[in-house]
GROMACS .gro file of N, CA and C in nm:
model
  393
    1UNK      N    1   0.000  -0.816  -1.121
    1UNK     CA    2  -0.044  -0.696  -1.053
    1UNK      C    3   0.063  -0.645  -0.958
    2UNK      N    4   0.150  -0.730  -0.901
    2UNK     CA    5   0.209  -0.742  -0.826
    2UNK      C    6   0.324  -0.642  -0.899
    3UNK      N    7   0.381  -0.665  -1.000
    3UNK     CA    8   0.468  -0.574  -1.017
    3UNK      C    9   0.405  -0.440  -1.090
    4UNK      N   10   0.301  -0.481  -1.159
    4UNK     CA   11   0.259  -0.302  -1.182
    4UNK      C   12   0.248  -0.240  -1.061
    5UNK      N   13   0.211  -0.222  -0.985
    5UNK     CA   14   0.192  -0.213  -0.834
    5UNK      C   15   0.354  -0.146  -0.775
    6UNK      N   16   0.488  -0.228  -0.767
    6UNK     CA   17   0.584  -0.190  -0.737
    6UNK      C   18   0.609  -0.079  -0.863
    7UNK      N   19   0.621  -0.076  -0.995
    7UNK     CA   20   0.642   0.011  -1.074
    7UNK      C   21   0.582   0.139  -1.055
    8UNK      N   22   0.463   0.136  -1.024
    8UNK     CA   23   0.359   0.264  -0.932
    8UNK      C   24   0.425   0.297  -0.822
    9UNK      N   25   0.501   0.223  -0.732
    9UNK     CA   26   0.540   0.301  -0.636
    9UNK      C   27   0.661   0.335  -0.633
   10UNK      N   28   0.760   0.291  -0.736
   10UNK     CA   29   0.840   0.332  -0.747
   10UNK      C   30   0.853   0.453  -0.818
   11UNK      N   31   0.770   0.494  -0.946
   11UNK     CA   32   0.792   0.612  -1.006
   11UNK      C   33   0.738   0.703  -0.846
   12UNK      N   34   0.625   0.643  -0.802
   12UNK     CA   35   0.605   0.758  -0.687
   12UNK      C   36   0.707   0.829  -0.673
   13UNK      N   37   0.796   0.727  -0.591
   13UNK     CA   38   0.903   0.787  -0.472
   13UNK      C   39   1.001   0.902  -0.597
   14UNK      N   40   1.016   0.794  -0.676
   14UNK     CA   41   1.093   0.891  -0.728
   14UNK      C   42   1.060   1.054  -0.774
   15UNK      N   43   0.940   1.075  -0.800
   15UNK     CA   44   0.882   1.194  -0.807
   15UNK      C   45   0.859   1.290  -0.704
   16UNK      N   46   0.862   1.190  -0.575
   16UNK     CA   47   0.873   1.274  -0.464
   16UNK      C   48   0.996   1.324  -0.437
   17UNK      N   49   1.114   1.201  -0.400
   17UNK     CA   50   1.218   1.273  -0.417
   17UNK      C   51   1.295   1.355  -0.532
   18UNK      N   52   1.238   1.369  -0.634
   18UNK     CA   53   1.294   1.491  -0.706
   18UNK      C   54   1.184   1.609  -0.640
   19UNK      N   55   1.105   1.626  -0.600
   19UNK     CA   56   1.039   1.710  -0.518
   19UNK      C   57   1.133   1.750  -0.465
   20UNK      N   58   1.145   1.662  -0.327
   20UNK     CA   59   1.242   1.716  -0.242
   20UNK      C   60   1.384   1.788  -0.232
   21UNK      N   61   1.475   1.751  -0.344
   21UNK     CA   62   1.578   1.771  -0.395
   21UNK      C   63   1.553   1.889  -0.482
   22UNK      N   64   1.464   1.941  -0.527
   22UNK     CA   65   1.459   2.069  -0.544
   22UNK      C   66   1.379   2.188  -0.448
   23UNK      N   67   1.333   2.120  -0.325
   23UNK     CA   68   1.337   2.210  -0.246
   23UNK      C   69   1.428   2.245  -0.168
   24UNK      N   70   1.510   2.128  -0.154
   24UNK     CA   71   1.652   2.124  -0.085
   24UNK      C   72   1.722   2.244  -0.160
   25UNK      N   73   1.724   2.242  -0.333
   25UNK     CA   74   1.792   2.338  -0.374
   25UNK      C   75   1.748   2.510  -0.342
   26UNK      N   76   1.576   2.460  -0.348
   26UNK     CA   77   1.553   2.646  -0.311
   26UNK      C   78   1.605   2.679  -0.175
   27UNK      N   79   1.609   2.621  -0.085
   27UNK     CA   80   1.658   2.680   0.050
   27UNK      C   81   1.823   2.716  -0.015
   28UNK      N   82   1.858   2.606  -0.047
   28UNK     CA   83   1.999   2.588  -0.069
   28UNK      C   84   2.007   2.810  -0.098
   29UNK      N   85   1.956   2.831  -0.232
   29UNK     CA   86   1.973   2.919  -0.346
   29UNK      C   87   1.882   3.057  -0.245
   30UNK      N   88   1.770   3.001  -0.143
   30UNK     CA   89   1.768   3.153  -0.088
   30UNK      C   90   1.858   3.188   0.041
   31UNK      N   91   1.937   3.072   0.101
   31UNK     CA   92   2.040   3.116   0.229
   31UNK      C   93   2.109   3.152   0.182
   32UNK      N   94   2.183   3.129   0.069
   32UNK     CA   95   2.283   3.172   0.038
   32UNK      C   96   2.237   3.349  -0.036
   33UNK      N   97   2.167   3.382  -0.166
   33UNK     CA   98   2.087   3.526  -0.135
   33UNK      C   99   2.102   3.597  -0.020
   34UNK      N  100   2.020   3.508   0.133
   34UNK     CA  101   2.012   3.609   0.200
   34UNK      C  102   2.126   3.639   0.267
   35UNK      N  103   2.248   3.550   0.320
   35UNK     CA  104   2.351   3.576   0.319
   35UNK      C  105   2.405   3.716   0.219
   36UNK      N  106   2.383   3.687   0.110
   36UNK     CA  107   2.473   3.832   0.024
   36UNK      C  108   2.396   3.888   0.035
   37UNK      N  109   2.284   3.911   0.081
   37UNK     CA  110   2.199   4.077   0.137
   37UNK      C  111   2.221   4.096   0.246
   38UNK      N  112   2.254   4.007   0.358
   38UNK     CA  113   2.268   4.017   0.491
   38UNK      C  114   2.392   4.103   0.501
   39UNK      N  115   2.506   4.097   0.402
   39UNK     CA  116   2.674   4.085   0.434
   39UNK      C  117   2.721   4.150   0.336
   40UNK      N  118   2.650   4.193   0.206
   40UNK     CA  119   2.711   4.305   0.101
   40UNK      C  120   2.634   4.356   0.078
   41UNK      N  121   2.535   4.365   0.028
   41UNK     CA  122   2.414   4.465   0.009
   41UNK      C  123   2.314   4.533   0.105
   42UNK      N  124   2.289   4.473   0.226
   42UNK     CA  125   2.215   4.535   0.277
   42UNK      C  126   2.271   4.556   0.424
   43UNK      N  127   2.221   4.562   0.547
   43UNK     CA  128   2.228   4.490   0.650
   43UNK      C  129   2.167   4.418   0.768
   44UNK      N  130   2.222   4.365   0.843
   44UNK     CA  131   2.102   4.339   0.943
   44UNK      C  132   2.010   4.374   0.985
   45UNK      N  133   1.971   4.501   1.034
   45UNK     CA  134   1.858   4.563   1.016
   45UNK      C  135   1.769   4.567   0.972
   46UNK      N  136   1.790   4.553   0.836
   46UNK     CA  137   1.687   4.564   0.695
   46UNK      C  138   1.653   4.424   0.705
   47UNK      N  139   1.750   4.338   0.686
   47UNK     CA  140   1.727   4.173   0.692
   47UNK      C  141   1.650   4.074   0.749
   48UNK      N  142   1.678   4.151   0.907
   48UNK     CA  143   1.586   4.107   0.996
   48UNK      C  144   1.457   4.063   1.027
   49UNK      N  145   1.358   4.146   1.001
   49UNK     CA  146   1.250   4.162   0.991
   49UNK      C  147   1.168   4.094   0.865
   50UNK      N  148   1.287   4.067   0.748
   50UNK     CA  149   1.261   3.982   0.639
   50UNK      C  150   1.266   3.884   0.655
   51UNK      N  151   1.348   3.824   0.745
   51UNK     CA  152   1.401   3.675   0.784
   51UNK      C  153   1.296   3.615   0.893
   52UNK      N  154   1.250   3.735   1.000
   52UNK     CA  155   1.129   3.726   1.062
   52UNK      C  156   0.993   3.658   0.971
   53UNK      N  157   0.948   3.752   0.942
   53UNK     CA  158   0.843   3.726   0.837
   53UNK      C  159   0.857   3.635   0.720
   54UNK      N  160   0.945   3.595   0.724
   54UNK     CA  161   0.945   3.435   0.578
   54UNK      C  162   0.977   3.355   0.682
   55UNK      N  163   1.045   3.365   0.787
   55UNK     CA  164   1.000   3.223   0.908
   55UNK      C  165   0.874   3.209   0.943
   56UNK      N  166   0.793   3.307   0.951
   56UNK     CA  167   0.675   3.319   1.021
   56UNK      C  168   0.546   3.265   0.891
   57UNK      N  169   0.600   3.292   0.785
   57UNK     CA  170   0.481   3.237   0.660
   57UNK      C  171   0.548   3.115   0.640
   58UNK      N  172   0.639   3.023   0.686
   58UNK     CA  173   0.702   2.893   0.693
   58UNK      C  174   0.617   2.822   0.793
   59UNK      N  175   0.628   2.913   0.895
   59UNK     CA  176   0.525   2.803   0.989
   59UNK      C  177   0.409   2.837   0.975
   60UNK      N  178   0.322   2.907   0.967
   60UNK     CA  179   0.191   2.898   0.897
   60UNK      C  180   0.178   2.807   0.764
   61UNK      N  181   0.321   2.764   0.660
   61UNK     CA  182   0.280   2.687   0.562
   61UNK      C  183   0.251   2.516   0.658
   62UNK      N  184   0.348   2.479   0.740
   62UNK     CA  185   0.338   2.402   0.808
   62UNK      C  186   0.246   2.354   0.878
   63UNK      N  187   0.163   2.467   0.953
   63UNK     CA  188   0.005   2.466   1.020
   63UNK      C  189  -0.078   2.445   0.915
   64UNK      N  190  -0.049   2.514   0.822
   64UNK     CA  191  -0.145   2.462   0.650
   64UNK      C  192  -0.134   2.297   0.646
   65UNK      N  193  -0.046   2.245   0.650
   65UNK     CA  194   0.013   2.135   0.581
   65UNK      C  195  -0.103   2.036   0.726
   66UNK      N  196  -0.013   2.051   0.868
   66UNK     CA  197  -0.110   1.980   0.950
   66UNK      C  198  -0.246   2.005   0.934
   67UNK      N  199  -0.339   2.114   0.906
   67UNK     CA  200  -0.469   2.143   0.937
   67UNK      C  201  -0.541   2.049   0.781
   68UNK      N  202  -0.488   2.051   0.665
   68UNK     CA  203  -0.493   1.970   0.510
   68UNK      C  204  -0.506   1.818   0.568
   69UNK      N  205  -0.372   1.778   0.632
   69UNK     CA  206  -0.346   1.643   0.609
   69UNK      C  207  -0.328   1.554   0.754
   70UNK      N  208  -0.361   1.661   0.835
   70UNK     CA  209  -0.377   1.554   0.961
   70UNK      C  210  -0.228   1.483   0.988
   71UNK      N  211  -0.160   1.553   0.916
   71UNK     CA  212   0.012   1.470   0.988
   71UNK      C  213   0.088   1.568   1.032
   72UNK      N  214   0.235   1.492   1.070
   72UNK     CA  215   0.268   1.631   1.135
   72UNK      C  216   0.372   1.699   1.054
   73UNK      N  217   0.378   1.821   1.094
   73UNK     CA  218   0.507   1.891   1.005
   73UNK      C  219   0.615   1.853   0.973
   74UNK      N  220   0.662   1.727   0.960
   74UNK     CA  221   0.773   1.734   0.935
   74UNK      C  222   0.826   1.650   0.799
   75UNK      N  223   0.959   1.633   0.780
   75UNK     CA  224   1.017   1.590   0.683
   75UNK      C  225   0.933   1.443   0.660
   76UNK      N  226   0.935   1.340   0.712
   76UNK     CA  227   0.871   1.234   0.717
   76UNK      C  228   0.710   1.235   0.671
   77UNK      N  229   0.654   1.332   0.730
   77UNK     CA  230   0.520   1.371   0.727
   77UNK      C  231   0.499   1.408   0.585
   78UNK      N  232   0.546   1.493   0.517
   78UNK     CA  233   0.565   1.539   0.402
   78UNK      C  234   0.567   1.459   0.323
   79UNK      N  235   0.696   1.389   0.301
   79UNK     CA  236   0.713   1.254   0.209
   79UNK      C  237   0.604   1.197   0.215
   80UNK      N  238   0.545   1.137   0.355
   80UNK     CA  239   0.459   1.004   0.353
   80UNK      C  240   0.320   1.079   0.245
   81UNK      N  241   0.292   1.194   0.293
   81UNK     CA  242   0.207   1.303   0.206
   81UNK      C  243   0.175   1.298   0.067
   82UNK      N  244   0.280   1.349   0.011
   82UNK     CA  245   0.349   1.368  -0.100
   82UNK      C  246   0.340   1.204  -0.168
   83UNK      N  247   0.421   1.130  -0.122
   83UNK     CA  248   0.398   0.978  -0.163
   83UNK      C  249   0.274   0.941  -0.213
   84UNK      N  250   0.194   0.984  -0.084
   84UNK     CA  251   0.041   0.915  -0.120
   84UNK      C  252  -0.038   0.979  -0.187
   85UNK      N  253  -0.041   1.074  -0.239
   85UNK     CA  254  -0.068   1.188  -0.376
   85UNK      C  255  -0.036   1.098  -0.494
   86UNK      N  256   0.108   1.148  -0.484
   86UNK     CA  257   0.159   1.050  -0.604
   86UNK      C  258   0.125   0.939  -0.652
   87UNK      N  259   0.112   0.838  -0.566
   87UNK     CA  260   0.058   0.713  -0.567
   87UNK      C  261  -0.103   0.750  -0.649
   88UNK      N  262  -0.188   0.773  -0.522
   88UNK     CA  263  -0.282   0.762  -0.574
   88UNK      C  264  -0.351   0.843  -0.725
   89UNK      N  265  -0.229   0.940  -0.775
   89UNK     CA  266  -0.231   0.966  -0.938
   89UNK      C  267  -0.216   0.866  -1.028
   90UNK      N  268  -0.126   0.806  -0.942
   90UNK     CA  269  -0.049   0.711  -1.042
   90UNK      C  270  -0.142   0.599  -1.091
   91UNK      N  271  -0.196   0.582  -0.957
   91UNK     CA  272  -0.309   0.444  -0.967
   91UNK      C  273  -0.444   0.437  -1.092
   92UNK      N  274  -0.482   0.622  -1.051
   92UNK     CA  275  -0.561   0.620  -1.119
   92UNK      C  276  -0.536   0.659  -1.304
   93UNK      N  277  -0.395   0.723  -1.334
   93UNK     CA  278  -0.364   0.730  -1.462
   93UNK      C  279  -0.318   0.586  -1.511
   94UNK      N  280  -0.224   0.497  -1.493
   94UNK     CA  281  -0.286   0.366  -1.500
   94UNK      C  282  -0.380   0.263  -1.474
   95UNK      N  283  -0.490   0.300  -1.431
   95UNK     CA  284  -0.586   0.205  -1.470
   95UNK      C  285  -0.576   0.084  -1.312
   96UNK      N  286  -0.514   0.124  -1.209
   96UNK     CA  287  -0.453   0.034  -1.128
   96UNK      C  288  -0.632  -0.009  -1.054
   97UNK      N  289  -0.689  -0.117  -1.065
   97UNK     CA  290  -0.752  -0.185  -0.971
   97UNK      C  291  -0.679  -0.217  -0.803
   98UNK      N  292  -0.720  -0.068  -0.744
   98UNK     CA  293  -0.640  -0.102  -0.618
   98UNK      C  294  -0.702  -0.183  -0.518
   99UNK      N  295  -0.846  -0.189  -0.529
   99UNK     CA  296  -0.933  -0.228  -0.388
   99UNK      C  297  -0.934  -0.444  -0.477
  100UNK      N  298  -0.874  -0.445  -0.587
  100UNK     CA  299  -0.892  -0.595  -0.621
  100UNK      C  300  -0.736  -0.634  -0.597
  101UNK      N  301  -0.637  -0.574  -0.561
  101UNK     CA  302  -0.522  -0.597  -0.601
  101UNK      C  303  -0.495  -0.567  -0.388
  102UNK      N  304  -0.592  -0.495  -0.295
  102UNK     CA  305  -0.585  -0.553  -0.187
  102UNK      C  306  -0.649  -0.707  -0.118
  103UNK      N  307  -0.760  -0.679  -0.246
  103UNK     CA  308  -0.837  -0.818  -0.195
  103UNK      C  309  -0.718  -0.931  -0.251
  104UNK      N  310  -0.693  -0.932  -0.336
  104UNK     CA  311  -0.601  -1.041  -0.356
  104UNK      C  312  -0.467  -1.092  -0.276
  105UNK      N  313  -0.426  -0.975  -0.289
  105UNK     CA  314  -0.315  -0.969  -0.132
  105UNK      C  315  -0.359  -1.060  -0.008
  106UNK      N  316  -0.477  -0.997   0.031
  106UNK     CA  317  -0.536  -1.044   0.144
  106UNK      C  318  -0.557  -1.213   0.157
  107UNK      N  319  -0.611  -1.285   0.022
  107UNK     CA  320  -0.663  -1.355  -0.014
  107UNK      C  321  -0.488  -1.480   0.021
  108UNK      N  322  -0.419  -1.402  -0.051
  108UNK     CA  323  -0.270  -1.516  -0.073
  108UNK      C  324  -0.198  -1.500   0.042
  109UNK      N  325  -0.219  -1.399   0.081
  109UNK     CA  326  -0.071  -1.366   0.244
  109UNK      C  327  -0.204  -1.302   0.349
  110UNK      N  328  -0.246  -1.352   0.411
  110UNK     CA  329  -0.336  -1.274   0.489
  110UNK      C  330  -0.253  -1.190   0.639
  111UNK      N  331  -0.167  -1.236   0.593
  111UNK     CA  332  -0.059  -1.220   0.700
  111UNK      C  333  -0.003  -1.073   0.692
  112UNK      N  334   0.027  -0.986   0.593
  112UNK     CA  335   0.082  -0.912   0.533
  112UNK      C  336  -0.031  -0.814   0.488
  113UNK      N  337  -0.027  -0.678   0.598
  113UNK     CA  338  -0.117  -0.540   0.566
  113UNK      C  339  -0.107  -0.533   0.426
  114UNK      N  340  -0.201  -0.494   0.340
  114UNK     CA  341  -0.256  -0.449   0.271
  114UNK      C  342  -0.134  -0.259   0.240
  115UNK      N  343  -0.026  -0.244   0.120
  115UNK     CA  344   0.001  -0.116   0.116
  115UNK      C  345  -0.059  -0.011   0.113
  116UNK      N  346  -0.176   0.024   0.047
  116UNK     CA  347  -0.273   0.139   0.021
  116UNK      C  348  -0.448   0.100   0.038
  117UNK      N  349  -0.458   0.170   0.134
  117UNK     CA  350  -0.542   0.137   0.197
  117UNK      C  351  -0.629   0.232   0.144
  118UNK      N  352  -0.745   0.227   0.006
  118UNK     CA  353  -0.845   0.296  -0.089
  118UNK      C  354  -0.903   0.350   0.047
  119UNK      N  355  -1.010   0.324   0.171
  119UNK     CA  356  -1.073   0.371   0.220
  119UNK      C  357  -1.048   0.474   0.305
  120UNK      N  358  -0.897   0.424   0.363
  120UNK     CA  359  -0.844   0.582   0.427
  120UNK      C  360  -0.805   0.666   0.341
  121UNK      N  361  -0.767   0.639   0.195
  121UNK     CA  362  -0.744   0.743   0.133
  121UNK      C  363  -0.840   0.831   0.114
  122UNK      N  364  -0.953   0.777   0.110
  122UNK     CA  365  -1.102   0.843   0.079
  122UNK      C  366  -1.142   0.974   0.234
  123UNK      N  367  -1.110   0.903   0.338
  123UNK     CA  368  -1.153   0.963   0.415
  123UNK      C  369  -1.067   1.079   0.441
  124UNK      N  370  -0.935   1.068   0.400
  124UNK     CA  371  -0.805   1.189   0.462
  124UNK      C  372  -0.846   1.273   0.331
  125UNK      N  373  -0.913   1.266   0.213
  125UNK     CA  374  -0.941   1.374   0.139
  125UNK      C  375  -1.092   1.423   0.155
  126UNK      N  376  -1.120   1.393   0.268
  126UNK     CA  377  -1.249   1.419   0.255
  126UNK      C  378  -1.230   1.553   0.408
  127UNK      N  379  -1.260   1.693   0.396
  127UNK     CA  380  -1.228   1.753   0.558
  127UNK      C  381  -1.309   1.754   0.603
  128UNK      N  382  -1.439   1.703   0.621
  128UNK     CA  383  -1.601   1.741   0.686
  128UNK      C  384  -1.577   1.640   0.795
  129UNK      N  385  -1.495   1.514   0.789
  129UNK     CA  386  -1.482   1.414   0.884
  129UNK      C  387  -1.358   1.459   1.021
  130UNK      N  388  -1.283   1.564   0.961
  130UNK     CA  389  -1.166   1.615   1.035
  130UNK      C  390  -1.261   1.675   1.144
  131UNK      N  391  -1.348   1.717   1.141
  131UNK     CA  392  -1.394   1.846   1.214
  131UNK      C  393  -1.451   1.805   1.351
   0.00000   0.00000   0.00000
């Protein structure tokens, strides 16, 4: 169990970070855009107010993201997010017995938290308890 378990969390991460690495690229691909509208096509003026308003629906995505998931905006927050999505797809498209595969944990190392914890996952998708 033990290594299906690491194989689950490893495709995780890795799915997250190709996430990330292509959001890295969209910023990458719209600074540079707004740069050549800022500096040949258009100008500041015009720009401005564009650059305003897509900062401003950035942090409202962010207030989205805290008000969803109860963490905080940031890079870390995201991942850990994102991770535990993943994960818990993963668990359930393989067949993963997670709540027998903590009891067992528990059972051999009692010493050593438990990685995915089924009941908080239950509760952070649940928003009637946020309120």
């Amino acid at each position: 169990m033990e290594k299906k378990k690491l194989a689950i969390d490893n495709k995780a991460n890795a799915l997250v970070r190709r996430e990330l690495w292509g959001g890295l690229g969209f910023l990458i691909v719209q600074t540079v855009g707004f740069m050549r509208l800022t500096f040949w096509e258009l100008t500041w003026d015009v720009m401005e107010p564009i650059c305003f308003y897509l900062t401003s629906m950035y942090f409202m995505a962010g207030y989205t993201f805290f008000l969803r998931t109860a963490r905080e905006p940031s890079f870390e927050g995201f991942y850990e997010a994102r991770f535990s999505s993943k994960q818990k797809r993963l668990i359930k498209l393989y067949n993963f017995d997670i709540e027998r595969y903590n009891k067992l944990k528990d059972v051999c190392s009692p010493t050593i938290p438990p990685m995915f914890d089924s009941s908080f996952a239950l509760t952070v998708g649940n928003s009637s308890q946020h309120h």
